[in-house]
Amino acid sequence: MKKLLVFLCFCIYIKAQDFNLSYDFSKLNISQEYFLKLLNAIDTNKLYLHKEWKNLLHYSNNQSEITNEDFFYSNKDLKNELYESLFHYFIDKKYYLNKKIKLNQENSAILFSNDNDNLHFICKYPLRALFLEKYLDIKRTQELNCSDLNNFFEYINPKSVSIVYPAAYLNSPASMFGHTFLLINSNYNSRLISYAINWAADVDEKSENAIAFAYKGLFGGYVGKYSLKPYYDMLKTYKDSENRDLYEYDLALNEDEIRRLILHLWEIKDTTSTYLFLNKNCSYNILWLLENAKPNLNLRDSFFYTIIPSNTIQKMNEKELITNYHYRASKLNTILTQANNLSYKQIKQAKEIALNKQEPNNDYLTLALANELSSYYASKSEIPLEEYKNTTHKISSFLSKANIDKLPKIPEKTSIIYSNYPSKIAISYDKNNNIFLNLRAAIHDIYEDDFGFDKGIAVEFFNTKVKLNKRLKLDNFTLLNLASLSDFNYINHKPSFTIKLAYDEVLDKNYFNLETLGGLTFSNNFYLLSILSGFDFYKKGINFNNKIIFQLSYKTNKLSFIYQKNFYKNNNLDIFNIKTHSKIFKNFAIFTDYKKIKHSNESYELGLAYYF
């Protein structure tokens, strides 16, 4: 019998050496033999290569994207981390008794004790624990009081989940493509007091140089992190301060999947990973949460290179993950809708009341507009905060006494899910029998139809056009093309601008050049008129450019007339363009481009574009 025991101990020792283990097995509340049996099951089934396990560690391209060393028990290796997780799963809770790790909770809405049972693996990594229990068929061997995790659930009170899409915002490089974050809807009557899960670069954009921000954002100079904020705070930023329309898309997640999402959020809430503007951005990192909530979901693999927030929404819709959506108009759109039903006199009175230059009257619609305007002016720092508080209190008092009138309904904009995808490949043919191929990484040009996009907004990256005749030749290349042609009206006094950095034609030859234009735009749902002036900087000097753009739009069709008057050192150039763009399917469009240069030849081009 003694020899048999010696032999068994020797076998266990040999097995432990096979797994290269140096654990203190006395800490476990199971036998060493059973533990080694479980390790053998991991190896036999190659459980460390399972998609769910990789997702839990945010493992992609043979490495974890999480940069925090304290997120791991090992050297970030898939197999070793699974071994270590199993070991820590079975550690007896007595080893954490009276232990505590201090946390920086200065700005935290929820205070965590981070002591005793809360330090145990099962409390720290509850979704990892569920993975082990599911695939190794193990059961918990001890009762744990995960009070921090329970408080986290109680605080968020999750009942359903939505993904929120604030539209593009050109004043911030990080938001030029739009943004996405998750909304955890609770049992409360209003979504405003629910909580939002956001992922963003850990940087103060206001203090960071714009060029430095763009460079670091493109080449991995920042880390990003998750944060949990009240939804009303997010609305104050996006809807009120930045005047962005928001779309709330309800997601088809069941109760178990919502719980999994929150469990994984708990695991990664303090982690960071590299921020990359084009693909490792807000949308990409939100997808990690969704793929851990719904393990059979494969969203990240459906993108080619760029991961654009709008395209994320479109892909979710294709996967039937979206059940419904709600539109929240920006503060500016709310104001303009209310003002459209009022006379010029009423609008003027509302502005005077909002700026505390006139006492409130008893006209409900005028007071309602004044109330919105006071908030708008405060967000733009046009009136001091204390004055805003006093003014809005006074307006609210008069509103409560006025005869209630029906406010106009804000017209709902077309959702981004119905627009085309952001990347484009196009083929075209001109009158000289030249064939052109055009490839664009992202996202939208002002001469394309506006269906699902804000009118007058252009954001283009890496747009390349080559000519095919007897040989292949670069026709033009646009590194960056931005346009913000916003309507100039009695409320919005924001000027329009365009910026283009490209290698294209200046006079009769291609040069790298930077064109910057500014001016005014007047528009509604059907037309746009933009008058712009500025400069074009290139190798041989600077030229003064003037441009007039007039567009007519209807659904997925657009007709554009462009007149340019460019002044060079020894020459002037008059250019007239007519462009058309019409969708034949959601991601297919036909386009034409007629161009006439004064005292020179005319040209025309006919093409087909596919968006992907």
Coordinates of C-alpha atoms in Angstrom, one line a residue:
M1 CA 0.0 0.0 0.0
K2 CA 2.9 2.3 0.9
K3 CA 4.5 1.6 -2.5
L4 CA 1.2 2.4 -4.3
L5 CA 0.9 5.8 -2.6
V6 CA 4.6 6.6 -3.5
F7 CA 3.8 5.6 -7.1
L8 CA 0.7 7.8 -7.2
C9 CA 2.6 10.8 -5.8
F10 CA 5.3 10.2 -8.3
C11 CA 2.7 10.2 -11.2
I12 CA 1.2 13.4 -9.9
Y13 CA 4.7 15.0 -9.7
I14 CA 5.4 13.9 -13.3
K15 CA 2.0 15.3 -14.5
A16 CA 2.7 18.6 -12.8
Q17 CA 6.1 18.8 -14.5
D18 CA 4.3 18.2 -17.8
F19 CA 2.3 21.3 -17.2
N20 CA 5.3 23.2 -16.0
L21 CA 3.5 24.2 -12.8
S22 CA 4.9 25.7 -9.7
Y23 CA 1.7 26.3 -7.7
D24 CA 1.2 26.1 -4.0
F25 CA -1.5 23.4 -4.1
S26 CA -2.1 23.8 -0.4
K27 CA -4.1 27.0 -1.2
L28 CA -6.7 25.0 -3.2
N29 CA -9.9 23.7 -1.8
I30 CA -9.8 20.7 -4.2
S31 CA -7.3 17.9 -4.5
Q32 CA -4.2 18.2 -6.6
E33 CA -5.1 15.2 -8.6
Y34 CA -8.5 16.7 -9.5
F35 CA -6.8 19.9 -10.5
L36 CA -4.4 18.1 -12.8
K37 CA -7.3 16.2 -14.3
L38 CA -8.9 19.5 -15.2
L39 CA -5.7 20.8 -16.7
N40 CA -5.5 17.7 -18.8
A41 CA -9.1 18.3 -20.1
I42 CA -8.0 21.9 -21.1
D43 CA -5.1 20.5 -23.1
T44 CA -7.1 17.6 -24.6
N45 CA -9.8 19.9 -25.8
K46 CA -7.5 22.8 -26.6
L47 CA -9.9 25.0 -24.6
Y48 CA -7.4 27.9 -24.6
L49 CA -8.1 28.3 -28.4
H50 CA -11.8 28.6 -27.9
K51 CA -13.3 31.8 -29.4
E52 CA -15.0 32.6 -26.1
W53 CA -11.8 32.4 -24.2
K54 CA -10.0 34.6 -26.7
N55 CA -12.8 37.2 -26.5
L56 CA -12.6 37.3 -22.7
L57 CA -9.0 38.3 -23.0
H58 CA -9.6 40.6 -26.1
Y59 CA -7.2 38.4 -28.0
S60 CA -6.6 39.3 -31.6
N61 CA -3.8 38.8 -34.1
N62 CA -2.0 36.4 -31.6
Q63 CA -2.0 38.9 -28.7
S64 CA -4.2 40.6 -26.2
E65 CA -5.1 44.2 -26.9
I66 CA -5.4 45.0 -23.2
T67 CA -2.3 46.7 -22.0
N68 CA -2.7 46.4 -18.3
E69 CA -0.4 43.8 -16.7
D70 CA -2.6 43.4 -13.6
F71 CA -5.5 42.2 -15.8
F72 CA -3.6 38.9 -16.3
Y73 CA -2.3 36.2 -13.9
S74 CA 0.3 35.1 -16.4
N75 CA 2.5 36.5 -19.3
K76 CA -0.7 37.1 -21.4
D77 CA -0.3 33.6 -23.1
L78 CA -3.7 32.0 -23.8
K79 CA -2.8 28.6 -22.4
N80 CA -1.0 29.9 -19.3
E81 CA -3.7 32.4 -18.5
L82 CA -6.3 29.7 -18.6
Y83 CA -4.2 27.5 -16.3
E84 CA -3.8 30.4 -13.9
S85 CA -7.4 31.3 -14.0
L86 CA -8.4 27.7 -13.1
F87 CA -5.9 27.7 -10.2
H88 CA -7.2 31.0 -8.8
Y89 CA -10.8 29.8 -9.3
F90 CA -10.2 27.1 -6.7
I91 CA -8.1 29.1 -4.2
D92 CA -9.7 29.0 -0.7
K93 CA -11.3 32.3 0.2
K94 CA -9.6 32.3 3.6
Y95 CA -6.4 33.5 1.9
Y96 CA -8.2 36.8 1.1
L97 CA -9.5 37.3 4.6
N98 CA -8.7 40.8 6.0
K99 CA -6.9 41.8 2.8
K100 CA -7.6 45.0 1.0
I101 CA -6.3 46.8 -2.1
K102 CA -6.7 50.6 -2.1
L103 CA -8.4 52.1 -5.2
N104 CA -8.4 55.6 -6.5
Q105 CA -12.1 56.4 -6.2
E106 CA -11.9 60.2 -6.2
N107 CA -14.3 60.6 -9.1
S108 CA -16.2 57.3 -8.9
A109 CA -19.9 57.3 -8.6
I110 CA -19.8 53.9 -6.9
L111 CA -17.5 53.2 -4.0
F112 CA -16.0 49.7 -3.9
S113 CA -14.5 48.0 -0.8
N114 CA -12.1 45.9 -2.8
D115 CA -11.4 43.6 0.1
N116 CA -11.9 40.0 1.4
D117 CA -14.0 37.9 -1.0
N118 CA -14.1 40.8 -3.6
L119 CA -10.4 40.0 -4.3
H120 CA -11.2 36.4 -5.2
F121 CA -11.0 35.4 -8.9
I122 CA -14.7 34.5 -9.1
C123 CA -15.6 38.0 -7.9
K124 CA -13.1 39.8 -10.1
Y125 CA -13.6 37.8 -13.2
P126 CA -17.2 36.4 -13.1
L127 CA -17.5 35.8 -16.8
R128 CA -14.2 33.9 -16.9
A129 CA -15.5 31.8 -14.0
L130 CA -18.7 31.0 -16.0
F131 CA -16.5 30.0 -18.9
L132 CA -14.6 27.5 -16.8
E133 CA -17.8 26.1 -15.2
K134 CA -19.5 25.7 -18.6
Y135 CA -16.6 24.0 -20.5
L136 CA -15.0 22.0 -17.7
D137 CA -18.3 21.1 -16.0
I138 CA -17.2 22.3 -12.6
K139 CA -19.2 23.7 -9.7
R140 CA -18.3 26.3 -7.1
T141 CA -16.9 24.8 -4.0
Q142 CA -17.4 27.7 -1.7
E143 CA -19.8 30.6 -1.0
L144 CA -18.4 34.0 -1.8
N145 CA -19.8 37.4 -1.0
C146 CA -19.1 39.5 -4.1
S147 CA -20.5 42.6 -2.6
D148 CA -18.7 45.0 -5.0
L149 CA -20.0 43.2 -8.1
N150 CA -23.6 43.0 -6.6
N151 CA -23.5 46.8 -5.8
F152 CA -22.4 47.4 -9.4
F153 CA -25.4 45.5 -10.8
E154 CA -27.7 47.2 -8.4
Y155 CA -26.4 50.6 -9.3
I156 CA -26.7 50.1 -13.1
N157 CA -30.0 48.1 -12.8
P158 CA -29.8 46.7 -16.4
K159 CA -33.0 45.7 -18.2
S160 CA -32.2 46.3 -21.9
V161 CA -29.3 47.7 -24.0
S162 CA -29.2 50.2 -26.8
I163 CA -26.3 51.4 -28.9
V164 CA -26.3 55.2 -29.4
Y165 CA -25.0 56.9 -32.5
P166 CA -24.3 60.7 -32.2
A167 CA -23.8 62.0 -35.8
A168 CA -20.5 63.3 -37.2
Y169 CA -18.9 66.3 -35.5
L170 CA -16.1 68.0 -37.5
N171 CA -14.9 70.2 -34.7
S172 CA -13.4 67.1 -33.1
P173 CA -11.0 64.8 -35.1
A174 CA -12.1 61.8 -33.0
S175 CA -15.7 62.4 -33.9
M176 CA -15.5 63.1 -37.6
F177 CA -16.9 59.7 -38.4
G178 CA -19.6 59.9 -35.7
H179 CA -19.4 58.0 -32.4
T180 CA -21.0 55.0 -30.7
F181 CA -21.6 54.1 -27.1
L182 CA -23.9 51.7 -25.2
L183 CA -26.9 52.7 -23.2
I184 CA -27.9 50.4 -20.3
N185 CA -31.6 51.0 -20.0
S186 CA -33.0 50.4 -16.5
N187 CA -36.4 50.2 -14.8
Y188 CA -36.6 53.9 -14.4
N189 CA -39.3 55.8 -16.3
S190 CA -36.8 57.9 -18.2
R191 CA -33.8 56.8 -20.2
L192 CA -32.1 60.0 -19.1
I193 CA -31.2 58.5 -15.7
S194 CA -29.9 55.3 -17.1
Y195 CA -26.1 54.8 -17.6
A196 CA -24.0 54.8 -20.7
I197 CA -20.8 52.8 -21.4
N198 CA -18.3 54.8 -23.4
W199 CA -14.9 54.0 -24.8
A200 CA -12.7 56.8 -25.9
A201 CA -9.0 57.9 -26.1
D202 CA -7.6 59.0 -22.8
V203 CA -6.7 62.6 -23.9
D204 CA -8.0 66.1 -23.4
E205 CA -8.7 67.2 -27.0
K206 CA -9.1 70.8 -25.9
S207 CA -5.6 71.1 -24.6
E208 CA -4.0 68.8 -27.2
N209 CA -2.7 70.3 -30.5
A210 CA -5.0 69.2 -33.3
I211 CA -2.2 68.0 -35.6
A212 CA -0.6 66.1 -32.8
F213 CA -3.9 64.6 -31.9
A214 CA -4.5 63.5 -35.5
Y215 CA -1.0 62.0 -35.8
K216 CA -1.1 60.1 -32.5
G217 CA -4.6 59.0 -33.2
L218 CA -3.6 57.5 -36.5
F219 CA -0.4 55.8 -35.3
G220 CA -1.2 54.6 -31.8
G221 CA 0.0 57.4 -29.6
Y222 CA -2.9 57.1 -27.2
V223 CA -4.6 54.5 -25.1
G224 CA -8.4 54.3 -24.7
K225 CA -10.5 53.2 -21.8
Y226 CA -14.0 52.4 -20.8
S227 CA -16.1 54.7 -18.6
L228 CA -19.6 54.6 -17.1
K229 CA -21.5 57.9 -17.2
P230 CA -25.1 59.0 -16.6
Y231 CA -26.9 59.3 -19.9
Y232 CA -28.1 62.8 -19.3
D233 CA -24.4 63.9 -19.1
M234 CA -23.7 62.3 -22.5
L235 CA -26.8 64.1 -23.9
K236 CA -25.5 67.5 -22.5
T237 CA -22.3 67.0 -24.4
Y238 CA -23.5 65.6 -27.7
K239 CA -27.0 66.9 -28.1
D240 CA -26.7 70.3 -26.4
S241 CA -23.1 71.5 -26.5
E242 CA -22.0 69.9 -29.8
N243 CA -25.5 70.1 -31.4
R244 CA -25.4 66.5 -32.7
D245 CA -28.5 64.4 -33.5
L246 CA -28.6 61.1 -31.7
Y247 CA -30.1 57.8 -32.7
E248 CA -30.8 55.2 -30.0
Y249 CA -30.8 51.6 -31.5
D250 CA -32.4 49.0 -29.2
L251 CA -30.5 45.7 -29.3
A252 CA -31.9 42.2 -29.4
L253 CA -30.2 40.9 -26.2
N254 CA -32.0 38.6 -23.8
E255 CA -31.7 38.7 -20.0
D256 CA -28.7 36.3 -19.9
E257 CA -26.8 38.2 -22.6
I258 CA -27.4 41.5 -20.8
R259 CA -26.0 40.0 -17.6
R260 CA -23.0 38.6 -19.5
L261 CA -22.3 42.1 -21.0
I262 CA -22.4 43.7 -17.5
L263 CA -20.2 40.9 -16.1
H264 CA -17.6 41.5 -18.8
L265 CA -17.8 45.3 -18.3
W266 CA -17.0 44.6 -14.6
E267 CA -13.9 42.6 -15.6
I268 CA -12.5 45.3 -18.0
K269 CA -13.7 48.5 -16.5
D270 CA -10.2 49.5 -15.4
T271 CA -8.4 48.3 -18.5
T272 CA -6.8 50.3 -21.3
S273 CA -5.8 49.4 -24.9
T274 CA -4.2 51.2 -27.8
Y275 CA -6.4 53.8 -29.6
L276 CA -6.3 53.9 -33.4
F277 CA -8.5 56.4 -35.2
L278 CA -9.5 54.2 -38.1
N279 CA -10.0 50.8 -36.6
K280 CA -9.2 50.4 -32.8
N281 CA -11.7 53.1 -31.9
C282 CA -15.0 53.5 -29.9
S283 CA -17.0 51.2 -32.1
Y284 CA -14.4 48.5 -32.2
N285 CA -14.1 48.3 -28.4
I286 CA -17.9 48.4 -27.9
L287 CA -18.0 45.3 -30.2
W288 CA -15.8 43.4 -27.6
L289 CA -18.5 43.9 -25.1
L290 CA -21.3 42.7 -27.4
E291 CA -19.3 39.6 -28.6
N292 CA -18.7 38.6 -25.0
A293 CA -22.4 39.1 -24.3
K294 CA -23.5 37.1 -27.3
P295 CA -20.7 34.5 -28.0
N296 CA -22.1 33.5 -31.4
L297 CA -21.9 37.0 -32.7
N298 CA -19.1 37.8 -35.2
L299 CA -19.1 41.5 -35.9
R300 CA -15.4 42.4 -35.7
D301 CA -14.5 39.9 -38.4
S302 CA -17.0 41.5 -40.9
F303 CA -14.9 44.7 -41.3
F304 CA -12.1 44.9 -43.8
Y305 CA -9.8 47.5 -42.4
T306 CA -11.7 50.6 -41.2
I307 CA -14.3 50.4 -38.5
I308 CA -16.6 53.4 -38.9
P309 CA -19.3 54.0 -36.3
S310 CA -22.0 54.4 -38.9
N311 CA -21.0 51.2 -40.6
T312 CA -21.1 49.4 -37.2
I313 CA -24.7 50.3 -36.9
Q314 CA -25.4 49.1 -40.5
K315 CA -23.6 45.7 -39.8
M316 CA -25.6 45.2 -36.6
N317 CA -28.8 45.8 -38.5
E318 CA -27.8 43.2 -41.1
K319 CA -27.2 40.7 -38.3
E320 CA -30.8 41.5 -37.0
L321 CA -29.3 42.8 -33.8
I322 CA -31.3 46.0 -34.0
T323 CA -35.0 45.8 -33.1
N324 CA -36.1 49.5 -33.1
Y325 CA -34.6 53.0 -32.9
H326 CA -35.4 56.4 -31.5
Y327 CA -34.3 59.8 -32.8
R328 CA -33.2 62.6 -30.5
A329 CA -32.8 65.9 -32.3
S330 CA -29.9 68.2 -31.4
K331 CA -30.6 71.3 -29.4
L332 CA -30.1 73.4 -32.6
N333 CA -32.6 71.3 -34.7
T334 CA -35.1 71.6 -31.8
I335 CA -34.8 75.4 -31.8
L336 CA -35.0 75.7 -35.6
T337 CA -38.1 73.5 -35.7
Q338 CA -39.9 75.6 -33.1
A339 CA -38.8 78.8 -34.8
N340 CA -40.1 77.7 -38.2
N341 CA -43.7 78.1 -36.9
L342 CA -43.1 81.6 -35.5
S343 CA -43.1 85.0 -37.0
Y344 CA -39.9 87.1 -37.2
K345 CA -41.3 89.3 -34.3
Q346 CA -41.8 86.2 -32.1
I347 CA -38.3 84.9 -32.8
K348 CA -36.8 88.3 -32.0
Q349 CA -38.7 88.4 -28.7
A350 CA -37.6 84.9 -27.8
K351 CA -34.0 85.8 -28.4
E352 CA -34.3 89.0 -26.3
I353 CA -36.0 87.0 -23.4
A354 CA -33.3 84.3 -23.6
L355 CA -30.6 86.9 -23.3
N356 CA -32.4 88.7 -20.4
K357 CA -32.9 91.8 -22.5
Q358 CA -36.7 91.7 -22.3
E359 CA -39.1 90.5 -19.7
P360 CA -41.0 87.3 -20.6
N361 CA -44.5 87.6 -22.1
N362 CA -47.5 85.2 -21.9
D363 CA -47.1 83.7 -25.4
Y364 CA -46.5 80.0 -24.8
L365 CA -44.7 79.3 -28.1
T366 CA -42.4 82.3 -27.7
L367 CA -41.6 81.3 -24.2
A368 CA -40.9 77.7 -25.2
L369 CA -38.4 78.9 -27.8
A370 CA -36.8 81.3 -25.3
N371 CA -36.4 78.5 -22.9
E372 CA -34.5 76.4 -25.5
L373 CA -32.5 79.4 -26.6
S374 CA -31.3 80.3 -23.1
S375 CA -29.9 76.7 -22.7
Y376 CA -28.3 77.0 -26.2
Y377 CA -26.6 80.3 -25.4
A378 CA -25.4 79.0 -22.0
S379 CA -23.8 75.9 -23.7
K380 CA -22.0 78.3 -26.1
S381 CA -20.9 80.5 -23.1
E382 CA -22.8 83.5 -24.6
I383 CA -24.4 84.1 -21.2
P384 CA -22.9 83.5 -17.7
L385 CA -24.1 80.5 -15.8
E386 CA -25.7 82.4 -13.0
E387 CA -27.6 84.7 -15.4
Y388 CA -28.8 81.6 -17.3
K389 CA -30.1 80.0 -14.1
N390 CA -32.0 83.2 -13.2
T391 CA -33.3 83.6 -16.8
T392 CA -34.5 80.0 -17.2
H393 CA -36.2 80.1 -13.8
K394 CA -38.1 83.3 -14.8
I395 CA -39.1 81.8 -18.2
S396 CA -40.3 78.5 -16.5
S397 CA -42.4 80.5 -14.1
F398 CA -44.1 82.4 -17.0
L399 CA -44.5 79.1 -19.0
S400 CA -46.4 77.5 -16.1
K401 CA -48.9 80.3 -16.2
A402 CA -49.3 80.6 -20.0
N403 CA -52.0 78.8 -22.0
I404 CA -50.4 75.6 -23.3
D405 CA -50.0 75.5 -27.0
K406 CA -48.9 72.4 -29.1
L407 CA -45.3 72.5 -30.0
P408 CA -44.4 71.5 -33.6
K409 CA -43.1 67.9 -34.0
I410 CA -39.5 67.7 -34.9
P411 CA -39.1 65.9 -38.3
E412 CA -37.2 62.7 -38.0
K413 CA -34.1 62.4 -40.1
T414 CA -33.3 59.3 -42.1
S415 CA -31.3 56.7 -40.1
I416 CA -27.8 55.9 -41.0
I417 CA -28.8 52.2 -41.4
Y418 CA -30.5 53.1 -44.7
S419 CA -27.5 54.9 -46.2
N420 CA -24.6 53.4 -48.2
Y421 CA -21.5 51.8 -46.6
P422 CA -18.5 54.1 -46.1
S423 CA -15.8 52.6 -48.4
K424 CA -16.1 53.0 -52.1
I425 CA -14.7 51.5 -55.3
A426 CA -15.8 53.1 -58.6
I427 CA -15.1 52.6 -62.3
S428 CA -15.7 55.4 -64.8
Y429 CA -15.2 56.2 -68.5
D430 CA -14.5 59.5 -70.2
K431 CA -14.9 60.8 -73.7
N432 CA -11.2 60.1 -74.5
N433 CA -11.7 56.4 -73.9
N434 CA -9.9 56.5 -70.6
I435 CA -11.0 54.2 -67.9
F436 CA -10.6 55.3 -64.3
L437 CA -10.6 53.2 -61.1
N438 CA -11.3 55.0 -57.8
L439 CA -10.8 53.5 -54.3
R440 CA -11.8 55.4 -51.1
A441 CA -11.3 54.2 -47.5
A442 CA -14.0 56.4 -46.0
I443 CA -16.7 57.9 -45.8
H444 CA -18.7 60.6 -47.7
D445 CA -18.3 63.4 -50.2
I446 CA -20.6 66.5 -50.5
Y447 CA -21.3 65.6 -54.1
E448 CA -22.8 62.2 -53.1
D449 CA -26.4 61.9 -52.1
D450 CA -27.3 62.9 -48.5
F451 CA -29.6 59.9 -47.7
G452 CA -28.8 59.1 -44.1
F453 CA -26.1 61.8 -43.8
D454 CA -26.2 65.4 -42.6
K455 CA -26.4 67.8 -45.6
G456 CA -23.2 69.6 -46.4
I457 CA -20.9 67.3 -44.5
A458 CA -17.9 65.6 -46.1
V459 CA -15.3 63.4 -44.5
E460 CA -13.0 61.5 -46.9
F461 CA -9.8 59.6 -46.2
F462 CA -7.4 57.9 -48.6
N463 CA -9.2 58.5 -51.8
T464 CA -7.2 57.2 -54.8
K465 CA -8.0 57.5 -58.5
V466 CA -5.9 55.9 -61.2
K467 CA -6.2 56.1 -65.0
L468 CA -6.1 53.0 -67.2
N469 CA -5.2 53.5 -70.8
K470 CA -2.2 51.9 -72.3
R471 CA -0.6 52.0 -68.9
L472 CA -1.5 52.6 -65.3
K473 CA -1.2 56.2 -64.0
L474 CA -2.1 58.0 -60.8
D475 CA -4.7 60.6 -61.7
N476 CA -5.1 62.0 -58.2
F477 CA -4.9 61.1 -54.5
T478 CA -6.7 62.8 -51.6
L479 CA -5.3 62.2 -48.2
L480 CA -8.0 64.2 -46.4
N481 CA -11.1 66.1 -47.5
L482 CA -13.3 67.8 -45.0
A483 CA -16.3 70.0 -45.6
S484 CA -18.8 71.5 -43.2
L485 CA -21.4 73.5 -45.1
S486 CA -23.9 74.3 -42.4
D487 CA -26.9 76.5 -42.9
F488 CA -26.3 80.1 -41.8
N489 CA -29.5 81.4 -40.2
Y490 CA -31.0 83.6 -37.5
I491 CA -29.8 81.1 -34.8
N492 CA -26.8 79.4 -36.2
H493 CA -24.1 81.9 -37.3
K494 CA -21.4 79.2 -37.9
P495 CA -19.4 79.8 -41.1
S496 CA -18.8 77.0 -43.6
F497 CA -15.4 75.6 -44.4
T498 CA -13.6 73.0 -46.6
I499 CA -10.1 71.6 -46.2
K500 CA -8.5 69.3 -48.7
L501 CA -5.0 67.9 -48.7
A502 CA -4.3 66.1 -52.0
Y503 CA -2.1 65.4 -55.0
D504 CA -4.2 66.6 -57.9
E505 CA -4.4 69.1 -60.7
V506 CA -3.3 72.7 -60.2
L507 CA -3.4 74.6 -63.5
D508 CA -2.3 71.9 -66.0
K509 CA -0.1 69.8 -63.7
N510 CA -0.5 67.6 -60.6
Y511 CA 1.0 68.9 -57.3
F512 CA 0.6 68.2 -53.7
N513 CA -1.5 71.0 -52.4
L514 CA -3.5 72.2 -49.5
E515 CA -6.8 74.0 -50.2
T516 CA -8.6 75.8 -47.4
L517 CA -11.9 77.7 -48.1
G518 CA -14.4 79.5 -45.9
G519 CA -17.7 81.2 -46.4
L520 CA -21.4 81.0 -45.9
T521 CA -24.0 78.4 -46.8
F522 CA -27.8 78.6 -47.0
S523 CA -29.8 75.3 -47.2
N524 CA -32.9 73.4 -46.5
N525 CA -34.0 69.8 -47.2
F526 CA -34.0 70.3 -51.0
Y527 CA -31.3 72.8 -51.9
L528 CA -27.9 74.1 -50.8
L529 CA -26.1 77.2 -51.8
S530 CA -22.5 77.7 -50.6
I531 CA -20.3 80.7 -51.4
L532 CA -16.6 80.1 -50.5
S533 CA -13.2 81.8 -50.8
G534 CA -9.7 80.9 -49.7
F535 CA -6.3 79.8 -50.7
D536 CA -4.6 76.9 -52.3
F537 CA -1.0 76.3 -51.2
Y538 CA 1.3 74.3 -53.6
K539 CA 4.9 73.9 -54.7
K540 CA 5.0 77.0 -56.9
G541 CA 3.1 79.4 -54.7
I542 CA -0.3 80.3 -53.4
N543 CA -3.4 81.0 -55.4
F544 CA -6.7 82.6 -54.4
N545 CA -9.7 80.4 -55.0
N546 CA -13.4 81.2 -55.1
K547 CA -16.2 78.6 -55.3
I548 CA -19.9 78.7 -55.6
I549 CA -21.8 75.4 -55.1
F550 CA -25.5 75.0 -55.8
Q551 CA -27.2 71.7 -55.2
L552 CA -30.6 70.1 -55.5
S553 CA -31.4 67.0 -53.6
Y554 CA -34.3 64.5 -53.5
K555 CA -34.0 61.3 -51.6
T556 CA -31.0 59.4 -53.1
N557 CA -30.5 61.8 -56.0
K558 CA -28.3 64.9 -56.1
L559 CA -27.5 67.4 -58.8
S560 CA -24.6 69.8 -58.2
F561 CA -23.5 72.9 -60.1
I562 CA -20.0 74.2 -59.2
Y563 CA -18.4 77.4 -60.4
Q564 CA -14.7 78.1 -59.5
K565 CA -12.7 81.3 -60.2
N566 CA -9.0 80.7 -59.3
F567 CA -6.4 83.4 -59.4
Y568 CA -2.8 82.4 -60.0
K569 CA 0.3 84.5 -60.2
N570 CA 0.2 84.8 -64.0
N571 CA -3.1 83.3 -64.9
N572 CA -6.8 83.1 -64.0
L573 CA -8.9 80.0 -64.4
D574 CA -12.7 79.7 -64.7
I575 CA -14.0 76.1 -64.1
F576 CA -17.6 75.0 -64.4
N577 CA -18.8 71.6 -63.3
I578 CA -22.1 69.7 -63.3
K579 CA -22.2 66.6 -61.2
T580 CA -25.0 64.0 -60.7
H581 CA -25.2 61.2 -58.2
S582 CA -28.1 58.7 -58.1
K583 CA -28.5 55.5 -56.2
I584 CA -29.8 52.5 -58.0
F585 CA -29.5 50.2 -54.9
K586 CA -28.5 50.9 -51.4
N587 CA -24.7 50.4 -52.1
F588 CA -24.7 51.0 -55.9
A589 CA -24.8 54.5 -57.5
I590 CA -24.3 55.9 -61.0
F591 CA -22.6 59.3 -61.3
T592 CA -21.6 61.8 -64.0
D593 CA -19.2 64.7 -64.1
Y594 CA -19.2 67.4 -66.8
K595 CA -16.3 69.8 -66.6
K596 CA -15.6 72.9 -68.7
I597 CA -12.5 75.1 -68.3
K598 CA -12.8 78.5 -70.0
H599 CA -10.7 78.7 -73.2
S600 CA -10.0 75.0 -73.0
N601 CA -11.5 71.7 -73.8
E602 CA -14.5 70.2 -72.0
S603 CA -14.7 66.7 -70.5
Y604 CA -17.3 64.4 -69.2
E605 CA -17.2 61.2 -67.1
L606 CA -19.8 58.4 -66.5
G607 CA -19.3 55.9 -63.8
L608 CA -20.6 53.2 -61.4
A609 CA -19.8 53.2 -57.7
Y610 CA -20.0 50.3 -55.3
Y611 CA -20.0 51.0 -51.5
F612 CA -18.7 48.4 -49.1

